[in-house]
PDB file of C-alpha atoms in Angstrom:
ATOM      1  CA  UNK A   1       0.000   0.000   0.000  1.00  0.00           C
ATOM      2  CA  UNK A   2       2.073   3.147  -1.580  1.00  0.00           C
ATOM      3  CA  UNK A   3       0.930   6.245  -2.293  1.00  0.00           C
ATOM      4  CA  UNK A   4       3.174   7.309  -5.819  1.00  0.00           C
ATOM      5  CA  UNK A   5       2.148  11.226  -5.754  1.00  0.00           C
ATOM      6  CA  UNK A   6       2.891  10.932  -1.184  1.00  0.00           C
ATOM      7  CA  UNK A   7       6.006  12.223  -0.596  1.00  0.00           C
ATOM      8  CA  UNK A   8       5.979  10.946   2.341  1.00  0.00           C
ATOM      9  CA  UNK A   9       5.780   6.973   0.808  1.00  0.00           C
ATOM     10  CA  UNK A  10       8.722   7.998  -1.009  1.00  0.00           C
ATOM     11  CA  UNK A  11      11.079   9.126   1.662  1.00  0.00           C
ATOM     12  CA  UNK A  12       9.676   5.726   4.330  1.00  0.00           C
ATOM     13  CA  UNK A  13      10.675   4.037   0.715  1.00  0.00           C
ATOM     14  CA  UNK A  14      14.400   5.373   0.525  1.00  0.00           C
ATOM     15  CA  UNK A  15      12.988   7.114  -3.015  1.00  0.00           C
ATOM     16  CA  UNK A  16      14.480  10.529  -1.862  1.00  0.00           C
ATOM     17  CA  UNK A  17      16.833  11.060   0.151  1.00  0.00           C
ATOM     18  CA  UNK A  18      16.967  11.620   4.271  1.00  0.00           C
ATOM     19  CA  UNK A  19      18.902  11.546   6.853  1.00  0.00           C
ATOM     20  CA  UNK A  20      17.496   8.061   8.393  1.00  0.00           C
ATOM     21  CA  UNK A  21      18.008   7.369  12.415  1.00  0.00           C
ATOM     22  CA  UNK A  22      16.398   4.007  12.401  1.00  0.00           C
ATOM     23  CA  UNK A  23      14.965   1.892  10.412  1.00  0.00           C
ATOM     24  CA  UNK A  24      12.840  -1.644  10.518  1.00  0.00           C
ATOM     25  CA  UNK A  25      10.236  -3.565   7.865  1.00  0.00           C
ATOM     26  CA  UNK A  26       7.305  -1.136   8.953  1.00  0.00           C
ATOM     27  CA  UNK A  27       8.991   2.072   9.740  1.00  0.00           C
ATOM     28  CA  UNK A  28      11.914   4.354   8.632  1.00  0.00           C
ATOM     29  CA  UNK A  29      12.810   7.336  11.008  1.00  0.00           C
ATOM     30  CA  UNK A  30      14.460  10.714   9.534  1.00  0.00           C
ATOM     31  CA  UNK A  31      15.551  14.095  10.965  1.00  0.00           C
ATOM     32  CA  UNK A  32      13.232  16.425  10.429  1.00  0.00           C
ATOM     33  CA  UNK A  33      14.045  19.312   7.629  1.00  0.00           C
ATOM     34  CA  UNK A  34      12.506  21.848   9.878  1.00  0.00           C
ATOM     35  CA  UNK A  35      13.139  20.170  13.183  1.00  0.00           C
ATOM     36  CA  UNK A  36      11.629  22.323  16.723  1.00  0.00           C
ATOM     37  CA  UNK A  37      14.667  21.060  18.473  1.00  0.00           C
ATOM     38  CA  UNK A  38      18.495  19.155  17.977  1.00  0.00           C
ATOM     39  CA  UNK A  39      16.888  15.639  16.901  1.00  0.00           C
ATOM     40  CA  UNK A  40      13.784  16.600  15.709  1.00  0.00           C
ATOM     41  CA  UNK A  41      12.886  12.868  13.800  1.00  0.00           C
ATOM     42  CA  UNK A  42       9.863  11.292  12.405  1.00  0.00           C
ATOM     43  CA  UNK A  43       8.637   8.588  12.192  1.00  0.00           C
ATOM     44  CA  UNK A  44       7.227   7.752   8.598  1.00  0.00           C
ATOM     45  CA  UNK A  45       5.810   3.971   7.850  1.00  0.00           C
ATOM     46  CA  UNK A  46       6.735   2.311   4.913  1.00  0.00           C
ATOM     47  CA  UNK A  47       2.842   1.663   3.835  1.00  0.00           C
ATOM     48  CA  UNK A  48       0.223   4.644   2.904  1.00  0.00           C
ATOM     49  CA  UNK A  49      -2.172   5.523   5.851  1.00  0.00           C
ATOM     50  CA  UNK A  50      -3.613   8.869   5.776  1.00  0.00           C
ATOM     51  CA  UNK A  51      -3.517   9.480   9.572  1.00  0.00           C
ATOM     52  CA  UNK A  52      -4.229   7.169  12.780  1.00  0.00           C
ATOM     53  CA  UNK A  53      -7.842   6.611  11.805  1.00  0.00           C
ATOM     54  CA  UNK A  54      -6.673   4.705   8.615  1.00  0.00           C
ATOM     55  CA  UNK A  55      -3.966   3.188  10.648  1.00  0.00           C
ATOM     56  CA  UNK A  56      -4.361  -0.571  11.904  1.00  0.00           C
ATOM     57  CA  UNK A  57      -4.213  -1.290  15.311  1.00  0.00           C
ATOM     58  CA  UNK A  58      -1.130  -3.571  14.686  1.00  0.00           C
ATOM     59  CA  UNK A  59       0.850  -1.018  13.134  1.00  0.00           C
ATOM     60  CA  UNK A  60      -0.611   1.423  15.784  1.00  0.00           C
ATOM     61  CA  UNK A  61       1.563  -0.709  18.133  1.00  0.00           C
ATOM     62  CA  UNK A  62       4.675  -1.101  16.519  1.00  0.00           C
ATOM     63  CA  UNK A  63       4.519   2.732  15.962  1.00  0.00           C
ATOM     64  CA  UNK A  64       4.510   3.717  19.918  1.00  0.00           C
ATOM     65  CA  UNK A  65       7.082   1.148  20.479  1.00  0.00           C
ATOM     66  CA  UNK A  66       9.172   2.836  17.284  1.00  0.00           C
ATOM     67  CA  UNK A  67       8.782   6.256  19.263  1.00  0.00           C
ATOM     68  CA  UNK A  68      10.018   4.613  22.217  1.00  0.00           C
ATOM     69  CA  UNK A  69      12.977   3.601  21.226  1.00  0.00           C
ATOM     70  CA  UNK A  70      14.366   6.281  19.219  1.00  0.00           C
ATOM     71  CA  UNK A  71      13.291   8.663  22.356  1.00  0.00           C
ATOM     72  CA  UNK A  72      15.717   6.368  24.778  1.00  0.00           C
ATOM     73  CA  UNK A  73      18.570   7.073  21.975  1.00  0.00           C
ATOM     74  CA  UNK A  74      17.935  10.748  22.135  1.00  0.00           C
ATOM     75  CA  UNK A  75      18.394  10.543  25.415  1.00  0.00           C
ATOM     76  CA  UNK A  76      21.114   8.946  25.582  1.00  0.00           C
ATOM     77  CA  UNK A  77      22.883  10.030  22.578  1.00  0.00           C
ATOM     78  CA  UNK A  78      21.850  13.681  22.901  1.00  0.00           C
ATOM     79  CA  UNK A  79      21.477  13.989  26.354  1.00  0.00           C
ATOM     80  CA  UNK A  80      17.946  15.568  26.241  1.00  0.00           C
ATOM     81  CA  UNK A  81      15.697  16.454  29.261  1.00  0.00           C
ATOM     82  CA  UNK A  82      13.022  15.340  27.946  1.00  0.00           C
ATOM     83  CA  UNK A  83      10.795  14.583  24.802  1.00  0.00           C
ATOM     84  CA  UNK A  84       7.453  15.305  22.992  1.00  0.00           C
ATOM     85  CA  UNK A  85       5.621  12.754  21.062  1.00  0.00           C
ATOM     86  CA  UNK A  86       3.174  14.558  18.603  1.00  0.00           C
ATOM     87  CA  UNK A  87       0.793  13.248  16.138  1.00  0.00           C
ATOM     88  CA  UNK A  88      -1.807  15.058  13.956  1.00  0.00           C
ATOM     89  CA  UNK A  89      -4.570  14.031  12.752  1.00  0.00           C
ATOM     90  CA  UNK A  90      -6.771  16.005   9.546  1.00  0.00           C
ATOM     91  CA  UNK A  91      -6.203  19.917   8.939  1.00  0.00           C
ATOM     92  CA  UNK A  92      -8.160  20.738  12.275  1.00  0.00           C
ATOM     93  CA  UNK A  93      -5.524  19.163  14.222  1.00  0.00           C
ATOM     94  CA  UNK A  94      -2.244  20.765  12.377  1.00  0.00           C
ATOM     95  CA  UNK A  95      -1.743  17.714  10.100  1.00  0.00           C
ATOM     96  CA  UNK A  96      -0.350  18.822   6.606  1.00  0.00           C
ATOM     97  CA  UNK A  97       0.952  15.589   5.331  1.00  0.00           C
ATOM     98  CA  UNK A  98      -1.490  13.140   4.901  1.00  0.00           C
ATOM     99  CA  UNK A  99       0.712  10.285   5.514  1.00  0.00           C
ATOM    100  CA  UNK A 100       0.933   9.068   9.170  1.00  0.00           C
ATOM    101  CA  UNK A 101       3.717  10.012  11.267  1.00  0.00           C
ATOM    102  CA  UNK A 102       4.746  10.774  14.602  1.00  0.00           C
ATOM    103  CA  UNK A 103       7.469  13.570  15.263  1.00  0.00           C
ATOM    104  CA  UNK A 104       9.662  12.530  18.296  1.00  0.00           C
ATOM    105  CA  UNK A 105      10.985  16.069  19.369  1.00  0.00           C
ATOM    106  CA  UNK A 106      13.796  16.014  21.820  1.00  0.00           C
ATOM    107  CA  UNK A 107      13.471  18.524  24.861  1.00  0.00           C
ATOM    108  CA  UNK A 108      16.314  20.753  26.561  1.00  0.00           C
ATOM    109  CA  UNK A 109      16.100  23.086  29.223  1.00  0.00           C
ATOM    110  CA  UNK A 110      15.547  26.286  27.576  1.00  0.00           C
ATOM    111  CA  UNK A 111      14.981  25.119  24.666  1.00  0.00           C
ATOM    112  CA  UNK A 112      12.261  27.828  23.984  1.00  0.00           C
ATOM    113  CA  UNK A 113      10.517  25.559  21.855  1.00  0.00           C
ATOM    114  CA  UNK A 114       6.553  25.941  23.323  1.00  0.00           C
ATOM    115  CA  UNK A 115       4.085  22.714  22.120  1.00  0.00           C
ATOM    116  CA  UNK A 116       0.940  22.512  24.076  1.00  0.00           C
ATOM    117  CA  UNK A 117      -1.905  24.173  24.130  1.00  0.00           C
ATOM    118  CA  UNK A 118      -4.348  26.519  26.599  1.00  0.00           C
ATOM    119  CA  UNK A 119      -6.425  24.592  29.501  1.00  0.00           C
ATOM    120  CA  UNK A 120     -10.320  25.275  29.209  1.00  0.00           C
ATOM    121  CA  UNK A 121     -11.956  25.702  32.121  1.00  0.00           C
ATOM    122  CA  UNK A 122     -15.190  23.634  31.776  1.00  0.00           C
ATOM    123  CA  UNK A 123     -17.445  23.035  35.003  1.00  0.00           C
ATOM    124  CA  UNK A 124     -18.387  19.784  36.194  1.00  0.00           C
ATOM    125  CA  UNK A 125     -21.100  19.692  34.532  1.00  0.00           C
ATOM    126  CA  UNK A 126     -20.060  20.094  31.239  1.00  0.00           C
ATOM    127  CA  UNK A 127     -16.683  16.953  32.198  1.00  0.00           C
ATOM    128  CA  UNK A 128     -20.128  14.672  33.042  1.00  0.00           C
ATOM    129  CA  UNK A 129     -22.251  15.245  29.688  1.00  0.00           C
ATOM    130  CA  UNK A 130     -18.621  14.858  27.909  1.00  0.00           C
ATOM    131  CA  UNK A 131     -17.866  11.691  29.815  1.00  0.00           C
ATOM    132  CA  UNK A 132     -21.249  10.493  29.335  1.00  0.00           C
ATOM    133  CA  UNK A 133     -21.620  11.046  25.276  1.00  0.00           C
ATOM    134  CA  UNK A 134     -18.230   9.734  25.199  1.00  0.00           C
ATOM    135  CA  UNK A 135     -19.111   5.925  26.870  1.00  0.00           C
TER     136      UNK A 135
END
């Protein structure tokens, strides 16, 4: 399952050229072009899914346990403080490649870098009806 016109597909593919970290039969991580931090990578799998929703559970799996393990080198090969897993899903969420990925962003003290977002304040209430149309 490749995408021809995903750039994405090519790079997982070794197509075009990157600067891989890691690589397995499902998954090939690169350094980031535009990376938020030293280490920046992605992960990019070697098969088409637009985003997690198209994503199988399986590969769902292997992805998280990708993320760990290139997080654990950054650590220890870096020396980061700490790390950000992101993933997008569809424009509403920031996603502008549809091709699944994860971005494994290394963390430093300082860094600058700010990826989060602002806490609502929603009364109980309004958790319960949530929680409740979510069961």
């Amino acid at each position: 399952m490749k995408d021809s016109n995903c750039i994405f597909c090519k790079i997982a593919n070794g197509e075009i050229p990157s600067r891989t970290i890691e690589e397995n039969d499902m998954f090939r991580v690169v350094l980031d072009v535009g990376p938020a931090t030293k280490g920046h990578a992605l992960i990019l799998p070697k098969d088409h899914y637009r985003n997690l929703f198209d994503l199988p559970e399986e590969t769902a799996a292997e992805a998280i346990k990708m993320a760990k393990k290139v997080a654990l080198k950054m650590k220890d090969k870096l020396g980061c403080d700490g790390v950000n897993i992101v993933q997008n899903n569809e424009e509403a969420a920031g996603q502008t490649v549809f091709h699944f990925h994860m971005h494994v962003i290394p963390r430093y003290k300082e860094d600058g870098q700010v990826i989060g977002w602002r806490p609502g304040q929603p009364t109980g209430e309004e958790l319960d009806a949530i929680a409740e149309e979510l069961k």
